[in-house]
Amino acid sequence: MGIAYDCVTLRPNSKNMDKRQKTILFAGIGVIVALIVLAVALIFTNSRQNSEFNEVQAQLDSLQFANDQMKLTNEFNQLNADFKAYEDQQIYLKNDSLVQKYDQARLKVEALLKELNAEKRSNSQNKQKIKNLEAEIATLKGIVKHYLAEIKRLGEENEGLRKEIEEINQKNEQLSSAVTTATTKNEELTQKVQLAEKLTLTGVSLQAFNKKGKIEKKVKKAKQLGVNLTITPNNTAKPGMKDVFVRITTPEGVLLKGNGSFTYDGARLEYTAKRQVEYANEELSTSVYWDVNSSLTPGEYTVEIFIDGNRLVSRRFNMN
């Protein structure tokens, strides 16, 4: 027993098939349109993101450029400050080649900084200027380092020389002090010798004489004045001929003048009377006379006696 099929019921419906195909077609078109829209949106978004990224990158580059400018400017200013801090010590340098090299490098750096400061944004050309500037500042650093090291070395040498000079000056002062001490001792010794050699007088007197050579009591009648003295023995004194100079001053303070002068304490003094005697380190008595050539008055007369450049006596005598 078999199953019978109706051939009519198995045959597909053509209207239903057309509708399904249209639906699938429209759906496919919609998907394609959606994909296209999505692709366009993605492309737009990516382009916008790229633009924003480029803008941000440009800002970062500009900030980095400004930072490099500031950093290099600060380094240059610091180098200048270090160099100028030791300008007053350039006298220590035996030549100024380091200063010339520094000035040449400094001018290059100043020119590059001036160019960069005029720029507001970063580009390949300015980046190259930054590199050039970094290289020039590195050269400048080397010069300044060498300069400061040379200044320090020469300063230390100068300090050592200064100490040597101080030591020499101290030794000279010590030597000068020793010489001064020795000189003082020599002067003291010389003074002692001179004092020891200095003659001593005793029996000094002043007398008036008349025309007969007799003692006159009235000085106004005197025709001659005589100074008597005795030189005591002195083995230290040099023997030989001695000039005895006598100065007599009147009560009015007038020097009774003779015929010459002698040296005393670096000056020339006039004397009243002079006599030469021979001294043999033994006691010697003598008299020195002056012939009256003016009117004399009673009063106090001063007598000074000089031998060997020394003033040995200064006495006052009342004459009636």
CSV table of C-alpha atoms in Angstrom, one decimal:
chain,number,residue,atom,x,y,z
A,1,MET,CA,0.0,0.0,0.0
A,2,GLY,CA,1.5,3.2,-1.1
A,3,ILE,CA,1.2,6.9,-0.3
A,4,ALA,CA,-0.2,9.2,-3.0
A,5,TYR,CA,1.1,12.8,-3.4
A,6,ASP,CA,-0.6,15.7,-4.9
A,7,CYS,CA,1.7,17.1,-7.4
A,8,VAL,CA,0.0,20.4,-7.2
A,9,THR,CA,0.7,21.0,-3.5
A,10,LEU,CA,4.5,20.4,-3.9
A,11,ARG,CA,5.0,23.0,-6.5
A,12,PRO,CA,6.5,26.3,-5.1
A,13,ASN,CA,4.4,29.5,-5.0
A,14,SER,CA,6.1,32.1,-7.3
A,15,LYS,CA,4.6,35.2,-5.5
A,16,ASN,CA,6.0,34.1,-2.2
A,17,MET,CA,9.5,33.6,-3.7
A,18,ASP,CA,9.6,37.2,-5.3
A,19,LYS,CA,8.7,38.8,-2.0
A,20,ARG,CA,11.4,36.9,-0.1
A,21,GLN,CA,14.0,37.7,-2.6
A,22,LYS,CA,13.2,41.4,-2.4
A,23,THR,CA,13.4,41.3,1.4
A,24,ILE,CA,16.8,39.7,1.3
A,25,LEU,CA,18.0,42.2,-1.4
A,26,PHE,CA,16.8,45.2,0.6
A,27,ALA,CA,18.3,43.8,3.8
A,28,GLY,CA,21.7,43.3,2.0
A,29,ILE,CA,21.6,46.9,0.6
A,30,GLY,CA,20.8,48.2,4.1
A,31,VAL,CA,23.7,46.3,5.6
A,32,ILE,CA,26.0,47.6,2.8
A,33,VAL,CA,24.8,51.2,3.4
A,34,ALA,CA,25.3,50.8,7.1
A,35,LEU,CA,28.8,49.5,6.6
A,36,ILE,CA,29.6,52.4,4.3
A,37,VAL,CA,28.3,54.9,6.8
A,38,LEU,CA,30.2,53.2,9.5
A,39,ALA,CA,33.4,53.3,7.4
A,40,VAL,CA,32.9,57.0,6.6
A,41,ALA,CA,32.3,57.7,10.3
A,42,LEU,CA,35.5,55.7,11.3
A,43,ILE,CA,37.5,57.5,8.6
A,44,PHE,CA,36.2,60.9,9.9
A,45,THR,CA,36.9,60.1,13.5
A,46,ASN,CA,40.4,58.8,12.7
A,47,SER,CA,41.2,61.9,10.7
A,48,ARG,CA,40.0,64.1,13.5
A,49,GLN,CA,42.0,62.2,16.0
A,50,ASN,CA,45.1,62.5,13.8
A,51,SER,CA,44.6,66.2,13.5
A,52,GLU,CA,44.2,66.6,17.3
A,53,PHE,CA,47.3,64.4,17.9
A,54,ASN,CA,49.3,66.5,15.5
A,55,GLU,CA,48.2,69.7,17.2
A,56,VAL,CA,49.1,68.3,20.7
A,57,GLN,CA,52.5,67.1,19.3
A,58,ALA,CA,53.1,70.5,17.9
A,59,GLN,CA,52.3,72.1,21.3
A,60,LEU,CA,54.6,69.6,23.0
A,61,ASP,CA,57.4,70.4,20.5
A,62,SER,CA,57.0,74.1,21.2
A,63,LEU,CA,57.1,73.6,24.9
A,64,GLN,CA,60.2,71.4,24.6
A,65,PHE,CA,61.8,74.1,22.3
A,66,ALA,CA,61.0,76.8,24.9
A,67,ASN,CA,62.3,74.6,27.7
A,68,ASP,CA,65.6,74.0,25.8
A,69,GLN,CA,65.9,77.8,25.1
A,70,MET,CA,65.5,78.6,28.8
A,71,LYS,CA,67.8,75.8,30.0
A,72,LEU,CA,70.6,76.8,27.6
A,73,THR,CA,70.1,80.5,28.4
A,74,ASN,CA,70.4,79.7,32.2
A,75,GLU,CA,73.6,77.6,31.6
A,76,PHE,CA,75.1,80.4,29.5
A,77,ASN,CA,74.3,83.0,32.2
A,78,GLN,CA,75.8,80.8,34.9
A,79,LEU,CA,79.0,80.4,32.9
A,80,ASN,CA,79.2,84.1,32.5
A,81,ALA,CA,78.7,84.6,36.2
A,82,ASP,CA,81.4,82.1,37.0
A,83,PHE,CA,83.8,83.7,34.6
A,84,LYS,CA,83.2,87.3,35.7
A,85,ALA,CA,83.6,86.2,39.4
A,86,TYR,CA,87.3,85.7,38.6
A,87,GLU,CA,87.9,88.6,36.2
A,88,ASP,CA,89.9,90.5,38.8
A,89,GLN,CA,92.3,87.6,39.0
A,90,GLN,CA,93.2,87.6,35.3
A,91,ILE,CA,96.4,89.4,36.3
A,92,TYR,CA,97.7,86.0,37.4
A,93,LEU,CA,97.5,84.7,33.8
A,94,LYS,CA,100.8,84.8,31.9
A,95,ASN,CA,98.8,85.3,28.7
A,96,ASP,CA,95.2,86.1,27.8
A,97,SER,CA,94.7,83.3,25.3
A,98,LEU,CA,92.0,81.7,27.5
A,99,VAL,CA,90.2,85.0,27.8
A,100,GLN,CA,90.3,85.4,24.0
A,101,LYS,CA,89.0,81.8,23.4
A,102,TYR,CA,86.2,82.5,26.0
A,103,ASP,CA,85.2,85.7,24.2
A,104,GLN,CA,85.1,84.0,20.8
A,105,ALA,CA,82.9,81.2,22.1
A,106,ARG,CA,80.7,83.6,24.1
A,107,LEU,CA,80.0,85.7,21.0
A,108,LYS,CA,78.9,82.5,19.1
A,109,VAL,CA,76.6,81.5,21.9
A,110,GLU,CA,75.1,85.0,22.2
A,111,ALA,CA,74.4,85.0,18.4
A,112,LEU,CA,72.7,81.6,18.5
A,113,LEU,CA,70.6,82.6,21.6
A,114,LYS,CA,69.5,85.7,19.8
A,115,GLU,CA,68.4,83.8,16.8
A,116,LEU,CA,66.5,81.2,18.9
A,117,ASN,CA,64.9,83.8,21.1
A,118,ALA,CA,63.4,85.3,17.9
A,119,GLU,CA,61.7,82.0,17.1
A,120,LYS,CA,58.4,81.0,18.7
A,121,ARG,CA,58.0,77.4,17.5
A,122,SER,CA,60.0,74.3,16.9
A,123,ASN,CA,61.0,73.1,13.5
A,124,SER,CA,63.8,71.1,12.0
A,125,GLN,CA,65.9,74.2,11.5
A,126,ASN,CA,65.5,75.4,15.0
A,127,LYS,CA,66.2,71.9,16.4
A,128,GLN,CA,69.5,72.0,14.6
A,129,LYS,CA,70.2,75.5,16.1
A,130,ILE,CA,69.5,73.9,19.5
A,131,LYS,CA,72.1,71.2,18.8
A,132,ASN,CA,74.6,73.8,17.6
A,133,LEU,CA,74.0,75.8,20.7
A,134,GLU,CA,74.4,72.8,23.0
A,135,ALA,CA,77.7,72.1,21.3
A,136,GLU,CA,78.9,75.7,21.7
A,137,ILE,CA,77.9,75.8,25.3
A,138,ALA,CA,79.8,72.5,25.9
A,139,THR,CA,82.9,74.2,24.4
A,140,LEU,CA,82.3,77.2,26.6
A,141,LYS,CA,82.0,75.0,29.7
A,142,GLY,CA,85.4,73.4,28.8
A,143,ILE,CA,87.0,76.8,28.4
A,144,VAL,CA,85.6,78.1,31.7
A,145,LYS,CA,86.6,74.9,33.5
A,146,HIS,CA,90.2,75.3,32.2
A,147,TYR,CA,90.2,79.0,33.0
A,148,LEU,CA,89.0,78.5,36.6
A,149,ALA,CA,91.5,75.6,37.1
A,150,GLU,CA,94.3,77.8,35.8
A,151,ILE,CA,93.2,80.8,38.0
A,152,LYS,CA,93.1,78.4,41.0
A,153,ARG,CA,96.5,77.0,40.3
A,154,LEU,CA,98.1,80.4,39.7
A,155,GLY,CA,96.3,81.7,42.8
A,156,GLU,CA,97.8,78.9,44.9
A,157,GLU,CA,101.2,79.6,43.4
A,158,ASN,CA,100.7,83.3,44.3
A,159,GLU,CA,99.6,82.4,47.8
A,160,GLY,CA,102.7,80.3,48.2
A,161,LEU,CA,104.8,83.1,46.9
A,162,ARG,CA,103.0,85.5,49.3
A,163,LYS,CA,103.8,83.2,52.2
A,164,GLU,CA,107.4,83.0,51.1
A,165,ILE,CA,107.5,86.8,50.9
A,166,GLU,CA,105.9,87.1,54.4
A,167,GLU,CA,108.5,84.7,55.8
A,168,ILE,CA,111.3,86.6,54.1
A,169,ASN,CA,109.8,89.9,55.5
A,170,GLN,CA,109.7,88.3,58.9
A,171,LYS,CA,113.3,87.2,58.7
A,172,ASN,CA,114.2,90.7,57.4
A,173,GLU,CA,112.4,92.2,60.4
A,174,GLN,CA,114.2,89.9,62.7
A,175,LEU,CA,117.5,90.7,61.1
A,176,SER,CA,116.6,94.4,61.1
A,177,SER,CA,115.7,94.1,64.8
A,178,ALA,CA,119.0,92.3,65.4
A,179,VAL,CA,120.9,95.0,63.5
A,180,THR,CA,119.1,97.7,65.4
A,181,THR,CA,119.9,96.0,68.7
A,182,ALA,CA,123.5,95.6,67.6
A,183,THR,CA,123.7,99.2,66.5
A,184,THR,CA,122.2,100.4,69.7
A,185,LYS,CA,124.7,98.3,71.7
A,186,ASN,CA,127.5,99.7,69.5
A,187,GLU,CA,126.2,103.2,70.1
A,188,GLU,CA,126.0,102.6,73.8
A,189,LEU,CA,129.5,101.1,73.7
A,190,THR,CA,130.7,104.1,71.7
A,191,GLN,CA,129.1,106.4,74.1
A,192,LYS,CA,130.7,104.6,77.0
A,193,VAL,CA,134.1,104.7,75.3
A,194,GLN,CA,133.6,108.4,74.5
A,195,LEU,CA,132.5,109.0,78.1
A,196,ALA,CA,135.5,107.1,79.3
A,197,GLU,CA,137.8,109.1,77.0
A,198,LYS,CA,136.2,112.3,78.1
A,199,LEU,CA,138.5,114.5,80.1
A,200,THR,CA,137.5,115.9,83.5
A,201,LEU,CA,138.3,119.4,84.7
A,202,THR,CA,138.8,120.6,88.2
A,203,GLY,CA,139.9,123.9,89.8
A,204,VAL,CA,138.1,126.0,87.3
A,205,SER,CA,138.2,129.7,88.1
A,206,LEU,CA,137.8,133.2,86.5
A,207,GLN,CA,140.0,136.1,87.5
A,208,ALA,CA,140.6,139.7,86.4
A,209,PHE,CA,144.1,141.1,86.0
A,210,ASN,CA,145.4,144.7,85.8
A,211,LYS,CA,148.0,146.0,83.3
A,212,LYS,CA,150.8,144.7,85.5
A,213,GLY,CA,149.5,141.2,85.5
A,214,LYS,CA,148.3,141.5,89.1
A,215,ILE,CA,144.9,140.3,90.3
A,216,GLU,CA,142.3,143.1,89.9
A,217,LYS,CA,139.4,143.2,92.3
A,218,LYS,CA,137.3,145.6,90.1
A,219,VAL,CA,136.3,144.0,86.8
A,220,LYS,CA,135.7,147.3,85.2
A,221,LYS,CA,139.4,148.1,85.7
A,222,ALA,CA,140.5,144.7,84.3
A,223,LYS,CA,142.9,144.6,81.3
A,224,GLN,CA,142.8,140.9,81.0
A,225,LEU,CA,140.6,137.9,82.1
A,226,GLY,CA,142.1,134.6,82.9
A,227,VAL,CA,140.4,131.1,83.2
A,228,ASN,CA,142.3,128.6,85.3
A,229,LEU,CA,141.7,124.8,85.0
A,230,THR,CA,143.3,121.5,85.8
A,231,ILE,CA,142.9,118.4,83.6
A,232,THR,CA,142.7,115.2,85.7
A,233,PRO,CA,144.6,112.0,84.8
A,234,ASN,CA,142.7,109.6,82.4
A,235,ASN,CA,144.4,106.5,81.0
A,236,THR,CA,141.5,105.9,78.6
A,237,ALA,CA,141.8,109.3,76.9
A,238,LYS,CA,144.0,109.7,73.9
A,239,PRO,CA,147.2,111.6,74.7
A,240,GLY,CA,148.6,114.3,72.5
A,241,MET,CA,148.0,118.0,71.7
A,242,LYS,CA,144.7,119.3,72.9
A,243,ASP,CA,142.9,122.6,71.9
A,244,VAL,CA,141.3,124.2,74.9
A,245,PHE,CA,138.4,126.6,73.8
A,246,VAL,CA,137.0,129.0,76.4
A,247,ARG,CA,133.7,131.0,76.0
A,248,ILE,CA,133.0,133.9,78.4
A,249,THR,CA,129.6,135.5,78.4
A,250,THR,CA,128.9,138.9,80.2
A,251,PRO,CA,126.1,139.6,82.6
A,252,GLU,CA,124.2,141.1,79.7
A,253,GLY,CA,124.4,137.8,77.8
A,254,VAL,CA,127.1,139.1,75.3
A,255,LEU,CA,129.9,136.7,74.2
A,256,LEU,CA,133.3,138.2,74.7
A,257,LYS,CA,134.7,137.4,71.2
A,258,GLY,CA,138.1,136.2,70.2
A,259,ASN,CA,139.4,135.6,66.7
A,260,GLY,CA,137.8,132.3,65.5
A,261,SER,CA,135.4,129.5,65.9
A,262,PHE,CA,135.3,125.7,66.5
A,263,THR,CA,132.9,122.8,65.8
A,264,TYR,CA,130.6,121.6,68.5
A,265,ASP,CA,127.6,119.2,68.0
A,266,GLY,CA,127.6,119.8,64.3
A,267,ALA,CA,127.5,123.6,64.6
A,268,ARG,CA,130.2,126.4,64.5
A,269,LEU,CA,130.7,128.3,67.8
A,270,GLU,CA,132.8,131.4,68.3
A,271,TYR,CA,135.2,131.3,71.2
A,272,THR,CA,136.6,134.0,73.5
A,273,ALA,CA,140.1,132.5,73.9
A,274,LYS,CA,142.0,129.4,72.9
A,275,ARG,CA,145.1,127.6,74.0
A,276,GLN,CA,146.8,124.4,72.9
A,277,VAL,CA,148.3,122.1,75.5
A,278,GLU,CA,150.1,118.7,75.4
A,279,TYR,CA,148.3,116.0,77.5
A,280,ALA,CA,150.1,112.8,78.5
A,281,ASN,CA,147.3,111.2,80.6
A,282,GLU,CA,148.6,112.9,83.7
A,283,GLU,CA,147.3,115.9,85.7
A,284,LEU,CA,147.8,119.1,83.8
A,285,SER,CA,147.1,122.6,85.1
A,286,THR,CA,146.9,125.6,82.6
A,287,SER,CA,145.3,129.0,82.2
A,288,VAL,CA,143.7,130.6,79.2
A,289,TYR,CA,143.8,134.5,78.9
A,290,TRP,CA,141.7,137.1,77.0
A,291,ASP,CA,142.8,140.7,76.6
A,292,VAL,CA,139.9,143.0,77.5
A,293,ASN,CA,138.9,145.2,74.5
A,294,SER,CA,135.6,146.6,75.7
A,295,SER,CA,134.2,148.0,78.9
A,296,LEU,CA,133.2,145.3,81.4
A,297,THR,CA,130.5,145.6,84.1
A,298,PRO,CA,130.2,143.9,87.4
A,299,GLY,CA,127.9,140.9,87.6
A,300,GLU,CA,127.6,137.2,86.8
A,301,TYR,CA,129.9,135.9,84.1
A,302,THR,CA,129.5,132.4,82.5
A,303,VAL,CA,132.5,130.4,81.6
A,304,GLU,CA,132.3,127.4,79.2
A,305,ILE,CA,135.3,125.1,78.4
A,306,PHE,CA,135.5,122.8,75.4
A,307,ILE,CA,138.1,120.1,74.7
A,308,ASP,CA,138.0,117.3,72.0
A,309,GLY,CA,134.5,118.5,70.9
A,310,ASN,CA,133.1,118.1,74.4
A,311,ARG,CA,131.7,120.8,76.7
A,312,LEU,CA,133.5,119.9,79.9
A,313,VAL,CA,132.4,122.8,82.1
A,314,SER,CA,129.8,125.5,82.3
A,315,ARG,CA,130.2,127.7,85.5
A,316,ARG,CA,129.0,131.1,86.7
A,317,PHE,CA,131.3,133.6,88.5
A,318,ASN,CA,130.3,136.8,90.2
A,319,MET,CA,132.7,139.6,89.3
A,320,ASN,CA,132.7,142.9,91.3
